[in-house]
CSV table of C-alpha atoms and ligand atoms in Angstrom, one decimal:
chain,number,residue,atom,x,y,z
Z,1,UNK,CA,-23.9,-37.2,15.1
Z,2,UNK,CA,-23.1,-33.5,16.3
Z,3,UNK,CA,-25.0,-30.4,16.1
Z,4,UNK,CA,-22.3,-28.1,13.9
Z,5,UNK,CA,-23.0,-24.7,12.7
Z,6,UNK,CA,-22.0,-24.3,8.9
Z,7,UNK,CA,-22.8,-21.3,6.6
Z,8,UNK,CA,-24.9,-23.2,3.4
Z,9,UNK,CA,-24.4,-19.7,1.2
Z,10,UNK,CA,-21.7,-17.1,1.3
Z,11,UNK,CA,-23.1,-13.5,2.6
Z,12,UNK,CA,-24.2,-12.5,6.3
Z,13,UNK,CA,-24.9,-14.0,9.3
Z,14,UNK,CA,-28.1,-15.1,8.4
Z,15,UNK,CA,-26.7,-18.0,6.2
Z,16,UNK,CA,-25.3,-19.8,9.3
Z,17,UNK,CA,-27.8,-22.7,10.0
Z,18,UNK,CA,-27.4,-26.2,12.6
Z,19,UNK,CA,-27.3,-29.5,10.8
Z,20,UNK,CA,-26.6,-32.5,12.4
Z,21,UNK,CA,-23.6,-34.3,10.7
Z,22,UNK,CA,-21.4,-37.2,11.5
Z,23,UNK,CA,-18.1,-37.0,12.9
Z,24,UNK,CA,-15.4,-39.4,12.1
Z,25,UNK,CA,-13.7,-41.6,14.6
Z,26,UNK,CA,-10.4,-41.1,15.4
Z,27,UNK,CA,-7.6,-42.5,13.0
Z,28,UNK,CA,-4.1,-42.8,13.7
Z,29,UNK,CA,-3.0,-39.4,15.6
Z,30,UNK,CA,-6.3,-38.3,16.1
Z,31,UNK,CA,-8.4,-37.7,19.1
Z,32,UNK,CA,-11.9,-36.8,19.3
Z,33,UNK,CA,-13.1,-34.2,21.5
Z,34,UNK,CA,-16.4,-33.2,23.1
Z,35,UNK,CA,-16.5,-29.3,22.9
Z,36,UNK,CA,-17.1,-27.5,26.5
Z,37,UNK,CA,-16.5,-24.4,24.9
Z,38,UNK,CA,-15.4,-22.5,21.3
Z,39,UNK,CA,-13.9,-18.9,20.8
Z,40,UNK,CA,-15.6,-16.8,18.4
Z,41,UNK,CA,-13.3,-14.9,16.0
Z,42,UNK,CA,-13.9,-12.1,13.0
Z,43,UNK,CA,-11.9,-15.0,10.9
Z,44,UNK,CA,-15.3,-17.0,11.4
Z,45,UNK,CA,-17.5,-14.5,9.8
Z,46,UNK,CA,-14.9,-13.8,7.5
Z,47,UNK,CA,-14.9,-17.4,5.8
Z,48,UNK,CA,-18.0,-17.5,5.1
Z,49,UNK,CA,-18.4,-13.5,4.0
Z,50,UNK,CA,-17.1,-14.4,0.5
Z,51,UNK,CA,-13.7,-11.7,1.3
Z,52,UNK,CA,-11.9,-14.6,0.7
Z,53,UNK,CA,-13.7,-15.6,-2.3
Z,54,UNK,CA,-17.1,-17.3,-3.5
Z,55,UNK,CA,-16.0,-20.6,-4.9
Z,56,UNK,CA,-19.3,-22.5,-4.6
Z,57,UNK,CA,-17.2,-25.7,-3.9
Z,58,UNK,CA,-16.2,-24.1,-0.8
Z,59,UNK,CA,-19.6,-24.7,0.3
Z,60,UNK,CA,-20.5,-25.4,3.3
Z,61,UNK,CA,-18.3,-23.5,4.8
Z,62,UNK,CA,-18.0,-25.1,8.6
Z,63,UNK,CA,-16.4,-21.9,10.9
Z,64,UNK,CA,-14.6,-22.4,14.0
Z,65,UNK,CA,-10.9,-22.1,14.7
Z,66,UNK,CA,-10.6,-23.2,18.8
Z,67,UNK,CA,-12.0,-24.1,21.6
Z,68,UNK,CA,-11.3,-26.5,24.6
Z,69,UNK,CA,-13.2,-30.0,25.7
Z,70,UNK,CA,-12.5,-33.4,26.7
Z,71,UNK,CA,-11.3,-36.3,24.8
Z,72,UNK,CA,-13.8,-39.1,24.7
Z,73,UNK,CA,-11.9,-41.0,21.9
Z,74,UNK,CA,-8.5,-41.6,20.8
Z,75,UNK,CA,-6.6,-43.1,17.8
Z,76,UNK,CA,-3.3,-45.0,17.4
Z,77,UNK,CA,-0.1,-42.8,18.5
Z,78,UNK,CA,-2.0,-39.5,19.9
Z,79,UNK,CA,0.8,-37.8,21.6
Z,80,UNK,CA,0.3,-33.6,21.2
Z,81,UNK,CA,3.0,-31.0,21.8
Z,82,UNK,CA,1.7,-31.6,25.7
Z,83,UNK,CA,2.2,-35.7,25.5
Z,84,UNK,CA,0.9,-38.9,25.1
Z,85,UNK,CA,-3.6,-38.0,25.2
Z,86,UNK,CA,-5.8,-40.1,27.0
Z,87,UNK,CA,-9.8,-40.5,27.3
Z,88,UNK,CA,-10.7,-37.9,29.8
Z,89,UNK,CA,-8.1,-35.5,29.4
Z,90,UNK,CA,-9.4,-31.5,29.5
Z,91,UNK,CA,-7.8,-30.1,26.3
Z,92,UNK,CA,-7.2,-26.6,24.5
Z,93,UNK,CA,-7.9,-27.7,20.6
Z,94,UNK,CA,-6.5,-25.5,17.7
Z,95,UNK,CA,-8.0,-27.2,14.4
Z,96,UNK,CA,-8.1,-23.9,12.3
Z,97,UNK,CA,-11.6,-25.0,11.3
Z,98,UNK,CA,-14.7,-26.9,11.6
Z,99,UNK,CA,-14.8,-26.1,15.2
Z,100,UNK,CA,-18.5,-24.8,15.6
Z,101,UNK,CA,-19.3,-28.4,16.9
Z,102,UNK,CA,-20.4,-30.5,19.9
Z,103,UNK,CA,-18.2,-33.1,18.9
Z,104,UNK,CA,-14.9,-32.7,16.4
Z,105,UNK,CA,-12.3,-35.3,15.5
Z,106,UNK,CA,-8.9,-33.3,15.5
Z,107,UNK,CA,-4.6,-34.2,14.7
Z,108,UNK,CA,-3.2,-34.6,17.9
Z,109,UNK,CA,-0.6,-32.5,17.2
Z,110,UNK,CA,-3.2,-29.3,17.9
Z,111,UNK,CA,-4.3,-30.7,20.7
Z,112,UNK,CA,-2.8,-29.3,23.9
Z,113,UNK,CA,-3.6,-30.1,27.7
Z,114,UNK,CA,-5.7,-27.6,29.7
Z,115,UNK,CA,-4.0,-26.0,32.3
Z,116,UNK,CA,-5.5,-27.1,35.4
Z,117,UNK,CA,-7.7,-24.0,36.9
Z,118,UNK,CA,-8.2,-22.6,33.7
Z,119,UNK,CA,-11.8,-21.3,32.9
Z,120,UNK,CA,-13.0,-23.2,29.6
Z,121,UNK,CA,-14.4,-19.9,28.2
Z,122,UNK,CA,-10.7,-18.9,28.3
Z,123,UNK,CA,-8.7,-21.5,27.5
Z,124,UNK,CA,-11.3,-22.0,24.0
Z,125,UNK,CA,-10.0,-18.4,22.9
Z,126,UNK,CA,-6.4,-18.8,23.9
Z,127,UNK,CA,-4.6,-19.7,21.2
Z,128,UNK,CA,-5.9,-17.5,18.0
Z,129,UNK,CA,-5.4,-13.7,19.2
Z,130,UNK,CA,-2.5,-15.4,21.2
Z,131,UNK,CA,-0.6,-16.8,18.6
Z,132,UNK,CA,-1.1,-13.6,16.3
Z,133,UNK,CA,-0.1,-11.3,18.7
Z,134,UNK,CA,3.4,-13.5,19.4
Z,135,UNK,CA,3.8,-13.5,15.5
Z,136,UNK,CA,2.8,-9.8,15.4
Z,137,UNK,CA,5.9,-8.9,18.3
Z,138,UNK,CA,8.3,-11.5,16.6
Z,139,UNK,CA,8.0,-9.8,13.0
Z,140,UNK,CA,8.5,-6.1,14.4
Z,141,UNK,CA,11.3,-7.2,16.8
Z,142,UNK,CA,9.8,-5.9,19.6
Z,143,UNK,CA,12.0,-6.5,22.9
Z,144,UNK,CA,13.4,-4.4,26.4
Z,145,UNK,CA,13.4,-1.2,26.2
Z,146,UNK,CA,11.1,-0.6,23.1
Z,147,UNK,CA,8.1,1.6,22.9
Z,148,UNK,CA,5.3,0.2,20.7
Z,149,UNK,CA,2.3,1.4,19.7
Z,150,UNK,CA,-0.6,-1.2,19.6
Z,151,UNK,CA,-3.7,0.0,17.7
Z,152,UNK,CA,-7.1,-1.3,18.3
Z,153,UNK,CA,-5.4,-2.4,21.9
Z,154,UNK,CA,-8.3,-3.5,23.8
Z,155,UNK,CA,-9.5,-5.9,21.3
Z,156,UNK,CA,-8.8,-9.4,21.4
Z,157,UNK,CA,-5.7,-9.6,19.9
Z,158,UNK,CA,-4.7,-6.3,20.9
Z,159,UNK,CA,-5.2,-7.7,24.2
Z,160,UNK,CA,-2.6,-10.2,23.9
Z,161,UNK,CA,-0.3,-8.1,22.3
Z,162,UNK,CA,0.0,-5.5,25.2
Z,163,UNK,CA,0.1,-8.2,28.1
Z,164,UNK,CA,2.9,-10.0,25.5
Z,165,UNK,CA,4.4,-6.3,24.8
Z,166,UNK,CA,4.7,-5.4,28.1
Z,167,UNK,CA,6.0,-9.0,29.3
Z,168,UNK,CA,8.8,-8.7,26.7
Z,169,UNK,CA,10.1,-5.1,28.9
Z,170,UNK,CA,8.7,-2.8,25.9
Z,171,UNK,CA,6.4,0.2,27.0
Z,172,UNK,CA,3.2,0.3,25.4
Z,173,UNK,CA,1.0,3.4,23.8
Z,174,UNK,CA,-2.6,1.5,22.7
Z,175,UNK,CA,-5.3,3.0,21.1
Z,176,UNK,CA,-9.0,2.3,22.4
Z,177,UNK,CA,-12.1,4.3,22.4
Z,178,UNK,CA,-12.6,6.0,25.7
Z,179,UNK,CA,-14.6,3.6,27.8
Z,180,UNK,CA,-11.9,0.4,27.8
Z,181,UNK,CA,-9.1,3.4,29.1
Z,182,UNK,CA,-9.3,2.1,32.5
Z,183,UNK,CA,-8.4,-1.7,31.3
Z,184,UNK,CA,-5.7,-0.7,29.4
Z,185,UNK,CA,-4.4,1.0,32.3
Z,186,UNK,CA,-4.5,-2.0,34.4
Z,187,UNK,CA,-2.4,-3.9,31.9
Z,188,UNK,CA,-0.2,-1.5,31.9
Z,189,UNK,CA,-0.5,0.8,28.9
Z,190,UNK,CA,-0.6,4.3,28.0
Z,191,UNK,CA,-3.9,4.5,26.5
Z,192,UNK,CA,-4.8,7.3,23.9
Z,193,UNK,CA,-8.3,7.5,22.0
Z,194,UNK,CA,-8.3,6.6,18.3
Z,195,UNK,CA,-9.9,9.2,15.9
Z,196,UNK,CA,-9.7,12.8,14.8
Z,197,UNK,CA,-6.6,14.1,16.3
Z,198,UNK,CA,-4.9,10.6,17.1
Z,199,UNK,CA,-1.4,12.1,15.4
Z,200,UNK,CA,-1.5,14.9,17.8
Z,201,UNK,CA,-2.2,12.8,20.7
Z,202,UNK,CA,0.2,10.5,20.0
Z,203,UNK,CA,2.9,12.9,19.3
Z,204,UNK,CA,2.3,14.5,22.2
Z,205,UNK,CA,3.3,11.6,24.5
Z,206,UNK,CA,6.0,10.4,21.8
Z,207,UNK,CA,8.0,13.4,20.7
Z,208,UNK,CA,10.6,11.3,19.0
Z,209,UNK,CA,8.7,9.0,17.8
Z,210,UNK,CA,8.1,5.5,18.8
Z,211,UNK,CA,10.2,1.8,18.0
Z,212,UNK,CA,7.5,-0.3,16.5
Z,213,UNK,CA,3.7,-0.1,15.4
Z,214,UNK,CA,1.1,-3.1,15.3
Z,215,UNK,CA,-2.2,-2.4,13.7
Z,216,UNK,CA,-4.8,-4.8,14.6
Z,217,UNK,CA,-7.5,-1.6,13.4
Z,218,UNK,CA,-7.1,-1.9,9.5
Z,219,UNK,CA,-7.6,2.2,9.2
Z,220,UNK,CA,-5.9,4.7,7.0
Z,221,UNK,CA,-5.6,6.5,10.5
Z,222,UNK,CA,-4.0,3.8,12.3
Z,223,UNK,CA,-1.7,3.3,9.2
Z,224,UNK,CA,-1.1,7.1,8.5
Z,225,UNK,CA,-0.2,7.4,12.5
Z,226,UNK,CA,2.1,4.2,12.2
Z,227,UNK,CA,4.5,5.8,9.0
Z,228,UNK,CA,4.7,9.4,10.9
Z,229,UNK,CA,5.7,8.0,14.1
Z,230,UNK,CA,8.1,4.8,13.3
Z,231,UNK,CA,11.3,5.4,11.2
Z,232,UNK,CA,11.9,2.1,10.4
Z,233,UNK,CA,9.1,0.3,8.0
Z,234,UNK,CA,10.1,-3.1,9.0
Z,235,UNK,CA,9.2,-3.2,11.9
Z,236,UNK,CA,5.5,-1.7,11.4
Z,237,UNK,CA,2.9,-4.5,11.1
Z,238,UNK,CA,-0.7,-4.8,10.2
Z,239,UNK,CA,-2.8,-7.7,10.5
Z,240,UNK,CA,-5.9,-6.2,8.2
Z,241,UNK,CA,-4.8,-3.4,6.6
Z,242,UNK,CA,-3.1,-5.5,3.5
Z,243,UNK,CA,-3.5,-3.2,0.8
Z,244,UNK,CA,-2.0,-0.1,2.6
Z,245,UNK,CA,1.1,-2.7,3.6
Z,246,UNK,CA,1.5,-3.3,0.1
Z,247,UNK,CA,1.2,0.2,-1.3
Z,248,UNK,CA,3.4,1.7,1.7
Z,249,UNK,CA,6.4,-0.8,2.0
Z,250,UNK,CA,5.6,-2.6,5.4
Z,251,UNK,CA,4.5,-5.9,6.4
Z,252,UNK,CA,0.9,-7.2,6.8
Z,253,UNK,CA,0.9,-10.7,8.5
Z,254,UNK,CA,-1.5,-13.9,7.9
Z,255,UNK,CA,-1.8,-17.7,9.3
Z,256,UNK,CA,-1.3,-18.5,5.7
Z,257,UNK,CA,2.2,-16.7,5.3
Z,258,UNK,CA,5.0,-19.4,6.1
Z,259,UNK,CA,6.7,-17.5,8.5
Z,260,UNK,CA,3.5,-17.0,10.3
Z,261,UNK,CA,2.4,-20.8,10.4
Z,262,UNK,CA,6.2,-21.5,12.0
Z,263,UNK,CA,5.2,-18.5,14.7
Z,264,UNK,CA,2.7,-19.3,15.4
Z,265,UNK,CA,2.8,-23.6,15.8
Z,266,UNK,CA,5.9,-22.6,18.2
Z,267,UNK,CA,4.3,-20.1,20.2
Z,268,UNK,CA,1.6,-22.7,21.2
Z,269,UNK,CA,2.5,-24.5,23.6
Z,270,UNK,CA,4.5,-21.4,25.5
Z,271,UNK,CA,1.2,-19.6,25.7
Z,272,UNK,CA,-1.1,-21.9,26.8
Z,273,UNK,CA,1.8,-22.7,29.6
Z,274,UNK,CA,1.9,-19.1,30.5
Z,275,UNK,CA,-1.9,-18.8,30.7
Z,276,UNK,CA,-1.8,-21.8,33.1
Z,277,UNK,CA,0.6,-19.6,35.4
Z,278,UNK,CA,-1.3,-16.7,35.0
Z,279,UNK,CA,0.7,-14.7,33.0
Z,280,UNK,CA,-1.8,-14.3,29.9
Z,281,UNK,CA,-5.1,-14.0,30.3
Z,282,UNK,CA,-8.2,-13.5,27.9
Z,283,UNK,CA,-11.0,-11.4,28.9
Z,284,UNK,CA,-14.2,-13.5,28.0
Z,285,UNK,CA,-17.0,-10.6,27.1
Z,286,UNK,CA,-19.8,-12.9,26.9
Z,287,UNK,CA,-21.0,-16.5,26.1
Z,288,UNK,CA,-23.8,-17.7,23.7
Z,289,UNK,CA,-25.5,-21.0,22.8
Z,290,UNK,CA,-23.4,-22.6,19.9
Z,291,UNK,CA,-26.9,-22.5,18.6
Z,292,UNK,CA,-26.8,-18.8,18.6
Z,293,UNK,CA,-23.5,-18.2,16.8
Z,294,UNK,CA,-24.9,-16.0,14.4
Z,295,UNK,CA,-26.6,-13.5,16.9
Z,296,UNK,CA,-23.1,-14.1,18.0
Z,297,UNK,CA,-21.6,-12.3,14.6
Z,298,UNK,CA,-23.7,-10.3,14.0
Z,299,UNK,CA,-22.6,-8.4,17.7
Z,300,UNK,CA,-19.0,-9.0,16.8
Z,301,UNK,CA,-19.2,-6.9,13.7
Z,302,UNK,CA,-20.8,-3.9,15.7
Z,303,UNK,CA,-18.8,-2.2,18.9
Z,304,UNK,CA,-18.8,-4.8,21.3
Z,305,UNK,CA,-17.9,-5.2,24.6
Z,306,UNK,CA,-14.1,-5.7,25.3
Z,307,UNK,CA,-13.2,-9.5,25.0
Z,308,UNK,CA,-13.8,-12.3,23.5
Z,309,UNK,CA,-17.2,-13.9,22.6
Z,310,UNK,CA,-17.8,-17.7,23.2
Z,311,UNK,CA,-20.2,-20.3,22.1
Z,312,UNK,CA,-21.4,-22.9,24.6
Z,313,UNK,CA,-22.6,-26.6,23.3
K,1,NAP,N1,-4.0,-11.4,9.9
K,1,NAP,C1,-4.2,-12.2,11.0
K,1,NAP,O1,-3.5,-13.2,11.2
K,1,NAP,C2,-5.3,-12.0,11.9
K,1,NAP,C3,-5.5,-12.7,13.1
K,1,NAP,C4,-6.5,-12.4,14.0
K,1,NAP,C5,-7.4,-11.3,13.7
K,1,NAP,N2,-7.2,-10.7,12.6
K,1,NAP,C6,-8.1,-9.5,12.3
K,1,NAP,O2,-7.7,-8.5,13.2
K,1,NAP,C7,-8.9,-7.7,13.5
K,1,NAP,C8,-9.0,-7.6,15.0
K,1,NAP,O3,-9.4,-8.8,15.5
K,1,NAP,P1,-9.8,-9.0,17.0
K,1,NAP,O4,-10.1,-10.4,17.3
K,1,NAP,O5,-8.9,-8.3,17.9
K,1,NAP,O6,-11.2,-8.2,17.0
K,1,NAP,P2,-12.0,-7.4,18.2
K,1,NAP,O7,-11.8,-8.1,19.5
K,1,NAP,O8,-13.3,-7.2,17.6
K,1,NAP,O9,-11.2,-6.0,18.4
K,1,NAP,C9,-11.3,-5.0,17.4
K,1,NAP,C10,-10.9,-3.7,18.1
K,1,NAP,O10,-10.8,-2.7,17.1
K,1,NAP,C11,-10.9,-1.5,17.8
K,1,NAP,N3,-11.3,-0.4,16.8
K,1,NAP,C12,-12.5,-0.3,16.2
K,1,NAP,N4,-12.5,0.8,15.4
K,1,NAP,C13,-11.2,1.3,15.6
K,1,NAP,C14,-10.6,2.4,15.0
K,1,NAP,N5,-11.2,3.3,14.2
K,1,NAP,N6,-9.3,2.7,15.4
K,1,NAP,C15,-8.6,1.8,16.2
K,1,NAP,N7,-9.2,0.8,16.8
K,1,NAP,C16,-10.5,0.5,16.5
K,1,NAP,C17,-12.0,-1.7,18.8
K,1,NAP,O11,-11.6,-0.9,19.9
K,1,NAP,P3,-12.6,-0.3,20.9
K,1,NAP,O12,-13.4,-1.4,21.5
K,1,NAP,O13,-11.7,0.3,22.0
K,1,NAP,O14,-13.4,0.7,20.2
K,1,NAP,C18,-11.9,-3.2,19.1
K,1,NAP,O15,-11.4,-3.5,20.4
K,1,NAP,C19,-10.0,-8.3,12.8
K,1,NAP,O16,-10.2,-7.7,11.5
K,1,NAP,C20,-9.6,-9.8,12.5
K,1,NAP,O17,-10.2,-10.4,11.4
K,1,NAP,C21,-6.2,-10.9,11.7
């Protein structure tokens, strides 16, 4: 048995409860893992909002998309994109759900072996705002010599994408409220503040215009900015704003799109090996008692501090 969060209704936070539920053994391919630690992502909140839907069969709805652990079981044939997994081994898991869990029996082929050195708070929240800011860069082209605009650029995935952005040779403009300036500096970016005026600003330190936009923000200002200031729509992206990409002729980008899932799976194992030489790294804002995941969610939805959020079994 396992203490897993799952949300027993669709609506806030306050439907998340702890239930203690079984966990399958391993079959063939599968490992089990015992959770040391499990990133926190609006997708998790999300599922269980009822935005995508309130089929009552989808009940309960069991969040959790990564984290990282140690194997304490494995099946027949459990060799990941890393190699052959043993009892004992330190992994990064990527399960795409159910992960709000002590214990989780997961395909080996998501299963991919901690750098040593890395912090288990990081290496749980690795793999979803890393993956979507590789798919993000891939689908707008962006390479040397590029400037792109990142909006929303010191959230989580934002985060990724400027460390990626930059690491590709492309110069970076990122929007953040005035207080995380400082850390976008340190990556590397130009940061400008987000709001009344943003055109301007940007305009200002882009006369011409810039090579590629990435909207992790979901606002008619972030889009509106995006359209002015890149003359080529295909390589604007949004990853919330789906309507407006719709309506306006550019792409918005999900784990459920096909191209995304084949971006994403491949850009896996490169990140978590880049992470293990230092060359990505996730800010952890702060930790919680799985048990607490939904004081944990409810913070997420309000301004939060930069980083990610992670539970603790
Ligand atoms: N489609 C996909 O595949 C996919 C994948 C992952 C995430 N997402 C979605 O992408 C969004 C961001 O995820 P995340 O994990 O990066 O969240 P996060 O860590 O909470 O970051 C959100 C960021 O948005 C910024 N922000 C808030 N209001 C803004 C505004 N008016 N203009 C510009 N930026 C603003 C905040 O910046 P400041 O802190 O500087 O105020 C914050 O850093 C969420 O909606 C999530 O569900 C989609």
């Amino acid at each position: 048995m396992a203490k897993t969060v799952v949300a027993t209704a669709f609506g806030g936070p306050e439907v998340l409860t702890v239930l203690d539920e079984p966990v399958p053994a391993p079959g063939p391919g599968q490992v089990q893992v015992r959770l040391r630690a499990i990133g926190v992502n609006p997708y998790d909140y999300k599922s269980y909002s009822g935005a995508f839907g309130v089929d009552p069969a989808q009940l309960p709805v069991r969040p959790g998309i990564e984290g990282a652990g140690v194997v304490v079981a494995v099946g027949d044939d459990a060799t990941g994109p890393t190699g052959p997994i043993a009892v004992g081994d330190e992994v990064i898991v990527n399960p795409g759900g159910r992960a709000y869990t002590e214990l989780i029996t997961v395909p080996a082929d998501v299963t991919f072996t901690k750098p040593a050195g890395l912090p288990w708070e990081q290496a749980a929240s690795l793999l979803s705002s890393g993956t979507t800011a590789v798919d993000a860069l891939t689908t707008t082209r962006v390479s040397s010599g590029d400037t792109v605009l990142i909006h929303g650029a010191a959230g989580a995935v934002g985060t990724a994408t400027v460390q990626l952005a930059i690491a590709r040779g492309a110069t970076v403009i990122g929007t953040a409220r005035a207080a995380n300036h400082d850390a976008l500096r340190a990556l590397g970016a130009t940061p400008v503040e987000y709001g009344d005026g943003l055109l301007d600003r940007l305009r200002e330190l882009a006369p011409n215009g810039v090579d590629a936009a990435i909207d992790t923000a979901g606002t008619d200002e972030a889009v509106d900015a995006s359209l002015a200031l890149v003359a080529d729509r295909g390589r604007i992206v949004t990853i919330v704003a789906f309507g407006r990409a719709e309506q306006d002729g550019f792409r918005a980008i999900g784990g459920g799109d096909p191209d995304s899932v084949r971006i994403r799976r491949e850009a896996r194992l490169e990140l978590v090996e880049l992470a293990g030489r230092g060359g990505f790294e996730i800010t952890v804002a702060k930790t919680f008692p799985l048990a607490d995941a939904a004081r944990a969610h409810a913070e997420l939805q309000e301004q939060h501090p930069r980083g990610k959020f992670v539970l603790l079994p």
